[in-house]
Coordinates of C-alpha atoms and ligand atoms in Angstrom, one line a residue:
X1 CA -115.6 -90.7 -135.1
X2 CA -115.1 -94.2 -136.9
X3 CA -117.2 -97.3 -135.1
X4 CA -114.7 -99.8 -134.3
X5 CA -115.7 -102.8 -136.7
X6 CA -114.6 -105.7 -134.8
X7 CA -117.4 -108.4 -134.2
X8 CA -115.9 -109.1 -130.8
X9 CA -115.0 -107.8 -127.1
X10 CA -112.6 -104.8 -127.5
X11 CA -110.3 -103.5 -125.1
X12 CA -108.8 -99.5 -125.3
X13 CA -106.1 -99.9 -123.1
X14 CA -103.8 -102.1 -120.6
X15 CA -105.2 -101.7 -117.0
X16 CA -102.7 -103.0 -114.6
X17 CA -99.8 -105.9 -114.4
X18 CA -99.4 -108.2 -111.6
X19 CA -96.6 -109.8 -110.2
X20 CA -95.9 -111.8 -106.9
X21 CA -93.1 -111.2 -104.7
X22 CA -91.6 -112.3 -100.9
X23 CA -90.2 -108.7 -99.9
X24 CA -93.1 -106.4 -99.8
X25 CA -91.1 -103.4 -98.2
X26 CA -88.3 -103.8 -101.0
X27 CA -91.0 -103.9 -103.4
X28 CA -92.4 -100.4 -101.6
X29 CA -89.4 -98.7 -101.8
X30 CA -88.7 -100.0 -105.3
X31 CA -92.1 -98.8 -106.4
X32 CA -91.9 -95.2 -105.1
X33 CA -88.0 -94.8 -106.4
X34 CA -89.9 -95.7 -109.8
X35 CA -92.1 -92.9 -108.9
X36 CA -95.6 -94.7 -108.2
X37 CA -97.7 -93.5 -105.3
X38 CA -98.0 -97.4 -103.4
X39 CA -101.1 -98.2 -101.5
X40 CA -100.9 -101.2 -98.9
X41 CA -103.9 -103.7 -99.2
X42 CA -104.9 -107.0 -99.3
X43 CA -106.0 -109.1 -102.0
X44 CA -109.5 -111.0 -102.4
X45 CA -108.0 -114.0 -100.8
X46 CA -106.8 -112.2 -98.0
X47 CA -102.9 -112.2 -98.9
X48 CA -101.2 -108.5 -98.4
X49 CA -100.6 -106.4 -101.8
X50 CA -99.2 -103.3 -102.8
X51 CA -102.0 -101.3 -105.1
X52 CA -99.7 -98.7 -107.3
X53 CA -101.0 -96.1 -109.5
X54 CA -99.9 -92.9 -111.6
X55 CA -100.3 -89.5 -112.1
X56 CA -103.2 -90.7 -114.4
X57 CA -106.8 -91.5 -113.6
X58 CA -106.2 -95.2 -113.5
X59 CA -107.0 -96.0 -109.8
X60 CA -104.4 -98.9 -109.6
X61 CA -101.9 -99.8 -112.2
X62 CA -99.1 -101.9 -110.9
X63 CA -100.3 -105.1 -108.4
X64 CA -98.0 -106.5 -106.5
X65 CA -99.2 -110.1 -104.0
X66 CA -96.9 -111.4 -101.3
X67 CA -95.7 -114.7 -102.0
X68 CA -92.6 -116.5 -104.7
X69 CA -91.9 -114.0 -107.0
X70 CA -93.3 -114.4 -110.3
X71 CA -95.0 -112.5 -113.0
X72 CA -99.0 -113.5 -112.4
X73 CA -100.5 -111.5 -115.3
X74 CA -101.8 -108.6 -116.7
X75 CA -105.3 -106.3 -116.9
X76 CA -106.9 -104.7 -120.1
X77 CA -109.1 -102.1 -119.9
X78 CA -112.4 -103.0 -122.1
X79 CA -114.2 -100.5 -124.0
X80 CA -118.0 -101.2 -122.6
X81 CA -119.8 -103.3 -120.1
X82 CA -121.2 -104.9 -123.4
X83 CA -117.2 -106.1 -124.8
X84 CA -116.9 -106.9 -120.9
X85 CA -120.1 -109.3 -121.5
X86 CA -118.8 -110.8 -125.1
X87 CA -115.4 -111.5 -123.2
X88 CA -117.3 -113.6 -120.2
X89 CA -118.5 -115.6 -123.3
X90 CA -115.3 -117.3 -124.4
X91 CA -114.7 -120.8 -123.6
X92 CA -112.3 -120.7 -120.6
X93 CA -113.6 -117.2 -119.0
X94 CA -114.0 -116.6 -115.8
X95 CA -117.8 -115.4 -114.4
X96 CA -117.9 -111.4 -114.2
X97 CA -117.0 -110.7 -110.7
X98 CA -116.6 -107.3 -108.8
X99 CA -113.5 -106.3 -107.6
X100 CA -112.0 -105.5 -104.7
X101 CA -109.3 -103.2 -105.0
X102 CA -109.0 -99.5 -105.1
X103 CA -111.4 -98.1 -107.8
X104 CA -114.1 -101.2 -107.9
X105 CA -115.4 -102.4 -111.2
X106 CA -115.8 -105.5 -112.8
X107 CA -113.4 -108.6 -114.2
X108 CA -113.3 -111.8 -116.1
X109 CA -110.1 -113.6 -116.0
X110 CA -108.8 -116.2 -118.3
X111 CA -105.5 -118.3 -118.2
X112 CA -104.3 -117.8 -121.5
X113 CA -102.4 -120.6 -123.3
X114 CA -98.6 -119.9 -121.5
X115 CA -100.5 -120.1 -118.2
X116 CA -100.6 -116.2 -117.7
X117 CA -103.8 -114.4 -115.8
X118 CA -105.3 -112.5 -118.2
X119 CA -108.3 -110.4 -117.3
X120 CA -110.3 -108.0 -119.1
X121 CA -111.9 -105.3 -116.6
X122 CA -115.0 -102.3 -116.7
X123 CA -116.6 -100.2 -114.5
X124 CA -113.7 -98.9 -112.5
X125 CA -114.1 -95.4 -111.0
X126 CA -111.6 -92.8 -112.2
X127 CA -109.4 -90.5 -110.4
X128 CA -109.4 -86.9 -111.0
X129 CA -106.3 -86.5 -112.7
X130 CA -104.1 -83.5 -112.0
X131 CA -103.7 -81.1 -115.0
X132 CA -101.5 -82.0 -117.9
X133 CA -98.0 -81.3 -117.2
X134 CA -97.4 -78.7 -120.1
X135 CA -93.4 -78.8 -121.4
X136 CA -92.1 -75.2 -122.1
X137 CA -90.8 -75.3 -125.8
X138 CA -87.8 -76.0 -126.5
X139 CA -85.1 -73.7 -128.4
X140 CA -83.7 -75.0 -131.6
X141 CA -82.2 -73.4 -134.5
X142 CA -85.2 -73.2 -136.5
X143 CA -87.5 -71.2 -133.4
X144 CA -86.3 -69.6 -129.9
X145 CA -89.6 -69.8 -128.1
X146 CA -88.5 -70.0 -124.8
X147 CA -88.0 -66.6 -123.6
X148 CA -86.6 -65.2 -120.5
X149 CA -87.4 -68.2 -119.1
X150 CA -84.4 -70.4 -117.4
X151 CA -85.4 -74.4 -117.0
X152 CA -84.8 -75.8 -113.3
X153 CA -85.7 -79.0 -113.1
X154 CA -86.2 -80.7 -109.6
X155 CA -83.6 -83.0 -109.1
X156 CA -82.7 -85.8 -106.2
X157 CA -86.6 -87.4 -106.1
X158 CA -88.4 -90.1 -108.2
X159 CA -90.0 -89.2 -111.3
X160 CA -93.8 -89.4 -111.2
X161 CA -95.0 -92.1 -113.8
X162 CA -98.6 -91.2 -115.3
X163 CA -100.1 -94.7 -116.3
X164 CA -99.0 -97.9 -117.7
X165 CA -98.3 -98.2 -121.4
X166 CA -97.4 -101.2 -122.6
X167 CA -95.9 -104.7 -122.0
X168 CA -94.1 -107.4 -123.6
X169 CA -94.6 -111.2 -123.0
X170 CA -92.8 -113.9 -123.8
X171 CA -95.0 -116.7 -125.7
X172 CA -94.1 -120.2 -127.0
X173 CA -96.5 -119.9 -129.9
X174 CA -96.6 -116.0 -131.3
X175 CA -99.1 -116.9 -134.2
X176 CA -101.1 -119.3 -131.0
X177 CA -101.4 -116.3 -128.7
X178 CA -101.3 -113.7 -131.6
X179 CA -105.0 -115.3 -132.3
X180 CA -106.3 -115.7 -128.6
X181 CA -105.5 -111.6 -127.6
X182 CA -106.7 -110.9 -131.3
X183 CA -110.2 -113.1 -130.8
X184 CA -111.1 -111.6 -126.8
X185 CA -109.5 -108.1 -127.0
X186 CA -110.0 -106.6 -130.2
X187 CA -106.2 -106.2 -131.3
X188 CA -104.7 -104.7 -134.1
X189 CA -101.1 -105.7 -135.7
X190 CA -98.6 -102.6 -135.8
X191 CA -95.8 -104.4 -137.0
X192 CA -94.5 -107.8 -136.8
X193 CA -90.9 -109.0 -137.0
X194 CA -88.5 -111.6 -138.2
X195 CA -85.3 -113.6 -138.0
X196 CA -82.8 -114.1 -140.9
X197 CA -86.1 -114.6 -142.9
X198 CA -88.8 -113.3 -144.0
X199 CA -91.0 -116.5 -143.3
X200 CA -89.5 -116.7 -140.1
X201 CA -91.9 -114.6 -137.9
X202 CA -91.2 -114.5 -134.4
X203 CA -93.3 -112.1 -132.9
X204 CA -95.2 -108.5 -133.5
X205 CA -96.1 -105.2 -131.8
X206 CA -100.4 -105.6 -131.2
X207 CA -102.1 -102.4 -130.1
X208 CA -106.0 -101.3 -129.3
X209 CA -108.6 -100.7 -132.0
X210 CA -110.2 -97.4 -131.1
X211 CA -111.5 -96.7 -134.3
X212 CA -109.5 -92.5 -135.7
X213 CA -108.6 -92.2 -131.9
X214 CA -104.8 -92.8 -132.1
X215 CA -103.1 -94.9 -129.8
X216 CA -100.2 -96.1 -128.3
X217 CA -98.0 -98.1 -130.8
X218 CA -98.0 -101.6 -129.2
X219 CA -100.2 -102.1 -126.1
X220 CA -98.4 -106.2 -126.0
X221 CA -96.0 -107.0 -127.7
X222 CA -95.2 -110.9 -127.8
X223 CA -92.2 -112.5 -128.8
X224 CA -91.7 -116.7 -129.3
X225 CA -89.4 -117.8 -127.2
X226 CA -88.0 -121.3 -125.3
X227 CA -88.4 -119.3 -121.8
X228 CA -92.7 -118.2 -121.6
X229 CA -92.3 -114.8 -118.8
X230 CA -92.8 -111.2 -118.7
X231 CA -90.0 -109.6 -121.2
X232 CA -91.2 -106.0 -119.6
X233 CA -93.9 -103.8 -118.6
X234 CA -93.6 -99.8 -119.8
X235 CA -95.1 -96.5 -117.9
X236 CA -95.2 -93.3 -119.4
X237 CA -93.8 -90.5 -117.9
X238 CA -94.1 -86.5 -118.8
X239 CA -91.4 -86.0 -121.2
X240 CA -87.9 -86.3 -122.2
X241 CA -86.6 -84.5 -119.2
X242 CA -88.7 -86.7 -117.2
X243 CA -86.9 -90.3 -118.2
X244 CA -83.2 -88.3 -117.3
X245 CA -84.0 -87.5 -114.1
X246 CA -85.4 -91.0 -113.4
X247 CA -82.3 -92.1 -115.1
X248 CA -80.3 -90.4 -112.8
X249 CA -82.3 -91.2 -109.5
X250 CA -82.6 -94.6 -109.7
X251 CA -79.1 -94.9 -110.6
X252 CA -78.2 -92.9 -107.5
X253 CA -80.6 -95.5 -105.2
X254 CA -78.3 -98.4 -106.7
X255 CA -80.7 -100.2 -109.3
X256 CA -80.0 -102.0 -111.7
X257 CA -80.2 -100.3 -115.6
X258 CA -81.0 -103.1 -117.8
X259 CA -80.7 -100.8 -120.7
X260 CA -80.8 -97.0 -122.0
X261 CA -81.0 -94.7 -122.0
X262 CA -82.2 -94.7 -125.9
X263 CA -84.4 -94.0 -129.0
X264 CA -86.5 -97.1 -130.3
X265 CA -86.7 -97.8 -134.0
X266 CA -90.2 -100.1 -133.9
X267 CA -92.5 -97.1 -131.8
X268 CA -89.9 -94.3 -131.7
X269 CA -90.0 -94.2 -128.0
X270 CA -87.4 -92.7 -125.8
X271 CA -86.4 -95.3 -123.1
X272 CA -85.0 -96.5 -119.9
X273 CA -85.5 -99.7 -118.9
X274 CA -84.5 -100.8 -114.6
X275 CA -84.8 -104.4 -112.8
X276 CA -86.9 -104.4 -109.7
X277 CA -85.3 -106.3 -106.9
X278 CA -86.4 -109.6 -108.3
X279 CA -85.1 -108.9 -111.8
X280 CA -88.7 -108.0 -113.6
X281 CA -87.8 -105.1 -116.1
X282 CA -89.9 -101.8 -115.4
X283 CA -89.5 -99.3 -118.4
X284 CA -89.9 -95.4 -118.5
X285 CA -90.9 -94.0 -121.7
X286 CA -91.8 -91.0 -123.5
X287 CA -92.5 -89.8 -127.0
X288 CA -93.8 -93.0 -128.6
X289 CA -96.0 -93.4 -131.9
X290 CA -99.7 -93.7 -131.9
X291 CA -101.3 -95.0 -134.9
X292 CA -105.3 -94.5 -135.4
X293 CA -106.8 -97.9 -137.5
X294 CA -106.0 -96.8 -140.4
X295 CA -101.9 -97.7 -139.7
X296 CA -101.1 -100.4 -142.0
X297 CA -99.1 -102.9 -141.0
X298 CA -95.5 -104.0 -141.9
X299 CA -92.5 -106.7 -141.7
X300 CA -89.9 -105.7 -139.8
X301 CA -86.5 -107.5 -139.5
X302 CA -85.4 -108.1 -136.1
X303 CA -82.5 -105.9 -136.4
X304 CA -85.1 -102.8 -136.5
X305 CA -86.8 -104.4 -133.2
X306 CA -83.2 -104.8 -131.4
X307 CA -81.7 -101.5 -132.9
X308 CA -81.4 -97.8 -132.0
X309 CA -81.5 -94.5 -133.3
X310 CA -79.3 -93.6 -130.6
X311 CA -78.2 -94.6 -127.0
X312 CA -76.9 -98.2 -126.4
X313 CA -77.4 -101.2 -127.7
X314 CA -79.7 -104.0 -125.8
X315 CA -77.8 -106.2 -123.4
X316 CA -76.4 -109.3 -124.4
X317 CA -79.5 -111.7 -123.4
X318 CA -82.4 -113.4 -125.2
X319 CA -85.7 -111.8 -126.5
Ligands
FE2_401 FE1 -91.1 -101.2 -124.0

């Protein structure tokens, strides 16, 4: 395996988002329909919280606090005790401090330069995760390899999600806050994008540096923009199948489809994206691109970003 190079704290995944909102029970219900398992709590201070996690060994991937509903910020998993050290030694960090919640570990927490919570974390104990959910093949024209072997798939329940995958912020500075996650987490450029121009670069897909281990196409993505907020937060679900039967469920429970479902250009994935019931955008994915280090980057016009290879076109609203 290839060291990672970088001279600074590195991070090899997101952890968790966090958001605030007055209606815990809508939030509940919202969160299982999504197809999180939702643990009541409280938080440090006391205030009562919903702890959400996946299928995967993450023990909480989805915070929510009680209070006005906002987006507060979001987690990244570091790769050592020794990148959650460097981290503690930025100007602005937080001391390391344990936390709380299900799963334990350690955090530093920075406001970053929109006034988001961004905390780098280590040391959390894993769940045993259940055994990869294995597809049967499918049957094309080039191969039948499903034989004697009828799909059923369970219908009229939420769709498991397995662990948190990407979000996308919305920054007032992309080249500002392109340097601050680049400097404390480690992060690599998988593509960036522009308007009418090819000088006019308003934002870029940044991903985790884990050396020839591939993954995930963009980890954040950020995108300038008058309005600074979360754009959307992604989780990863088994498969294809998978994001059309949470397609149809949550439609059935009366959310609202903000868009798909569809086949992204930048990162290929297959998605479907719903409002929770204070309009934040929660996105089910599947299929996406992983790129190892050695991906080199490129200049994409916004039309790729914005654009299909099938399903719908985005609604009608700003990046
Ligand atoms: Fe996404």
């Amino acid at each position: 395996m290839t060291a990672v190079q970088n001279a600074g704290p590195t991070a090899d995944d997101l952890a968790y988002i966090r958001f605030r909102a007055p209606d815990l029970e809508k939030m509940r219900v919202f969160l299982e329909d999504f197809g999180f398992k939702v643990m009541p709590g409280e938080t440090e201070d006391g205030v009562p919280a919903l702890f959400s996690r996946g299928k995967g060994g993450a023990p909480v991937i989805h915070i929510v606090e009680q209070g006005d509903p906002t987006f507060l910020g979001i987690g990244f998993k570091m790769a050592s005790m020794e990148s959650l050290k460097a981290l503690s030694e930025y100007d602005g960090a937080s001391e390391i401090c344990e936390i709380l919640a299900p799963g334990g570990g350690y955090r530093v927490r920075f406001e970053d330069p929109n006034g988001y919570a961004i905390d780098g974390v280590y040391g959390y104990i894993e769940r045993a995760q259940a055994p990869p959910f294995v597809r049967q093949p499918m049957n094309t024209m080039a191969a039948r390899l499903r034989r004697n072997s009828p799909i059923r798939l369970p219908r009229d329940k939420p769709v498991p999600v397995n662990r948190i995958g990407h979000c996308v912020l919305n920054v007032r500075s992309f080249r500002g806050s392109e340097a601050w996650f680049k400097e404390r987490f480690g992060l690599l450029t998988s593509e960036e994008f522009y308007v009418d121009d090819k000088s006019q670069v308003v934002g870029g897909f940044l991903r985790c540096n884990r050396g020839d281990i591939p993954t995930d196409h963009h980890t954040v993505a950020l995108v300038q923009s008058q309005q600074t907020g979360i754009n959307h937060v992604a989780f990863e679900v088994d498969d294809w199948d998978s994001v059309m039967l949470g397609h149809d469920y949550l439609g059935s429970k009366g959310y609202k489809s903000y868009w798909g479902v569809g086949k992204h250009i930048l990162g290929s994935q297959i998605f479907d994206y719903w409002e929770d019931p204070y309009g934040n955008v929660h996105e089910h994915f599947t299929d996406g691109d992983v790129f190892d280090e050695s991906h080199v980057p490129t200049l994409e016009s916004v039309d790729n970003l914005l654009g299909v290879q099938w399903g719908p076109l985005p609604p009608d609203k700003d990046l």
